[in-house]
Short mmCIF file of C-alpha atoms in Angstrom, two decimals:
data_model
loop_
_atom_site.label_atom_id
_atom_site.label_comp_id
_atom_site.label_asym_id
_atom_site.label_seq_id
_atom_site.Cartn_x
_atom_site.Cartn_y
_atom_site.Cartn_z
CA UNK W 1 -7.22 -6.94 11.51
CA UNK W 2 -5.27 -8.87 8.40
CA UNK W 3 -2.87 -12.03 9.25
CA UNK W 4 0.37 -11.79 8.16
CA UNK W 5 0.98 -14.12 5.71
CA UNK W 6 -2.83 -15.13 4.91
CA UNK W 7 -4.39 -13.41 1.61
CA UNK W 8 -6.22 -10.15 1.71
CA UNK W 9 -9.96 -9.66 0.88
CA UNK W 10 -10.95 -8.52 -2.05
CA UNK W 11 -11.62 -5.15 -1.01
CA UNK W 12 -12.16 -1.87 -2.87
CA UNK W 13 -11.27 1.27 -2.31
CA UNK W 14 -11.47 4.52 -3.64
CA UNK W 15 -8.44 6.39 -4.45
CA UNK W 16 -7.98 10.43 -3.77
CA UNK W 17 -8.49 10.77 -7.26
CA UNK W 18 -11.63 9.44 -7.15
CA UNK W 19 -11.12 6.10 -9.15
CA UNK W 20 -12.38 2.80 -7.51
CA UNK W 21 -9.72 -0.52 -7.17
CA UNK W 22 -10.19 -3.49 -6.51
CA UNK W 23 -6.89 -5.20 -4.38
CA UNK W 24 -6.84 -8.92 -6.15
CA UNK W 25 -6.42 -6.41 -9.62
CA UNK W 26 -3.23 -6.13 -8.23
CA UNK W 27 -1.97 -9.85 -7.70
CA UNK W 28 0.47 -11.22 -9.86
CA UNK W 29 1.03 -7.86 -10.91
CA UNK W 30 2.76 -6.05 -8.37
CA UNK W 31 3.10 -5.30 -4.70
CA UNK W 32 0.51 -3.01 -3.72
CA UNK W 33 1.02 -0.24 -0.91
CA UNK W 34 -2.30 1.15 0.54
CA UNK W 35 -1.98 4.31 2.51
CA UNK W 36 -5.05 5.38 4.13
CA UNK W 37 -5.75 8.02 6.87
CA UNK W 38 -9.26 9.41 6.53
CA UNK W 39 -8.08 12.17 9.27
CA UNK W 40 -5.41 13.47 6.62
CA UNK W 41 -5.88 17.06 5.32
CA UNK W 42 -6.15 17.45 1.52
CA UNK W 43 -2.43 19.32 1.86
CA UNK W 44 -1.24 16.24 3.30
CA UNK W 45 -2.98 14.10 0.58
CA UNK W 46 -1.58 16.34 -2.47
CA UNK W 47 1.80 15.84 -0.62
CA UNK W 48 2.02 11.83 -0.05
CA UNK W 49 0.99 12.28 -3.86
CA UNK W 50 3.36 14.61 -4.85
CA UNK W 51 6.05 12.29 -3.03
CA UNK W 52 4.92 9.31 -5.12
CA UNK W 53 5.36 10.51 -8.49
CA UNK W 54 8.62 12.13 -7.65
CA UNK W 55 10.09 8.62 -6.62
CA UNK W 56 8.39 6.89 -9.29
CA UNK W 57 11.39 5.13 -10.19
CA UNK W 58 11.55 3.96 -6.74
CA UNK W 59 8.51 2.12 -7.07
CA UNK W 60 9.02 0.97 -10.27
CA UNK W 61 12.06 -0.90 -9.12
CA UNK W 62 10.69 -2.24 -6.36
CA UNK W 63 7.53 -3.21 -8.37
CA UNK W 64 5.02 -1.84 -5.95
CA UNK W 65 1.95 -0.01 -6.78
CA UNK W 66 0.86 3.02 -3.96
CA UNK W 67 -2.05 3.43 -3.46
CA UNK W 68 -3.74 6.95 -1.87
CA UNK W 69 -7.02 5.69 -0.11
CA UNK W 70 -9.68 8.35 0.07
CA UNK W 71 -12.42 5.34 1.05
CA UNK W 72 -11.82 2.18 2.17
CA UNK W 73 -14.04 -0.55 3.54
CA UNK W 74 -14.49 -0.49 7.70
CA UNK W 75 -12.63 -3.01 8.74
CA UNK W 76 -9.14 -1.25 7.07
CA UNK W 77 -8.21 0.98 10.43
CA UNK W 78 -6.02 4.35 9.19
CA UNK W 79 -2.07 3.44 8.34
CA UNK W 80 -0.27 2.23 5.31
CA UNK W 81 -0.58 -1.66 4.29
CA UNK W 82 2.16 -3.52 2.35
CA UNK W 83 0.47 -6.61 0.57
CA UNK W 84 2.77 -8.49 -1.63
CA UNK W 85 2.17 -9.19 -5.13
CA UNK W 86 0.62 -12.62 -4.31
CA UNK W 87 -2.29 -11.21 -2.66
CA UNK W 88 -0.87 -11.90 0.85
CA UNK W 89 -0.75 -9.16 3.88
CA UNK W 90 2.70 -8.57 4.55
CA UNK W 91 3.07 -5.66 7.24
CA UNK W 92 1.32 -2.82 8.42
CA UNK W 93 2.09 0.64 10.06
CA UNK W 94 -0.54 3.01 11.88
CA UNK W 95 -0.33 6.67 10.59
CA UNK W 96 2.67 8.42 12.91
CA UNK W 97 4.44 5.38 12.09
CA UNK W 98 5.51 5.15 8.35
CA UNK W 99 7.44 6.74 6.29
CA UNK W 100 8.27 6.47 2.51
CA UNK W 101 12.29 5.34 3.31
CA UNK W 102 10.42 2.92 6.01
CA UNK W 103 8.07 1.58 3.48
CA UNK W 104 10.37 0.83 0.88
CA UNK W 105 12.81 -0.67 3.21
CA UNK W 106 10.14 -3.14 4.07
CA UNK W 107 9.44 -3.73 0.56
CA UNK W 108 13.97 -4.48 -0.23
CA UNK W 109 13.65 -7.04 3.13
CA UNK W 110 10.71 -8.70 1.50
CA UNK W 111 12.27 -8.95 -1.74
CA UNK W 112 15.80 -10.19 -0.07
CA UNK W 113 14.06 -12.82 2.37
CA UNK W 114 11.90 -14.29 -1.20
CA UNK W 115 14.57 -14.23 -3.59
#
């Protein structure tokens, strides 16, 4: 499991659209949000993605890329990662634990606490 504070690998994963990323692309770019539950239906998928481009302005503001994982290296366990646009692990939630409002609060406290 990541350390808070300490600086992700340099993984890749594969998005439900099929395209590949690589997480240090990210850094000094933006925040980057990974959600990833390899036990979540496609309806769930198309939903989570549906929700992100809806409140695209919402990230936007807050600077934050999402990311949908369809693939992701072995040692990411299912939930949604917030890594900060440094490259360092921030906070994680397992999968009955997040929410959109719940991620994006995390994101306003980071911003507030580094400001």
């Amino acid at each position: 499991m990541l350390e808070k504070g300490k600086r992700i690998p340099n993984w890749k994963v594969r998005d439900a659209d099929g395209r590949e990323h690589e997480l240090w692309d990210y850094r000094q770019k933006s925040h980057l949000v990974i959600l990833y539950d390899p036990q979540a239906s496609q309806e769930t998928v198309s939903q989570w993605q549906k929700t992100v481009q809806a409140e695209r302005q919402r990230w936007d503001w807050l600077h934050t890329a999402v990311l949908i994982a369809h693939e992701a290296p072995k040692e990411m366990t299912p939930g949604a990662y917030v890594i900060d646009r440094y490259g360092m692990f921030w906070n994680y939630f397992p999968p009955d634990e997040w929410s959109f409002e719940g991620l994006e609060k995390d994101l306003v406290y980071y911003e507030a606490r580094h400001c």
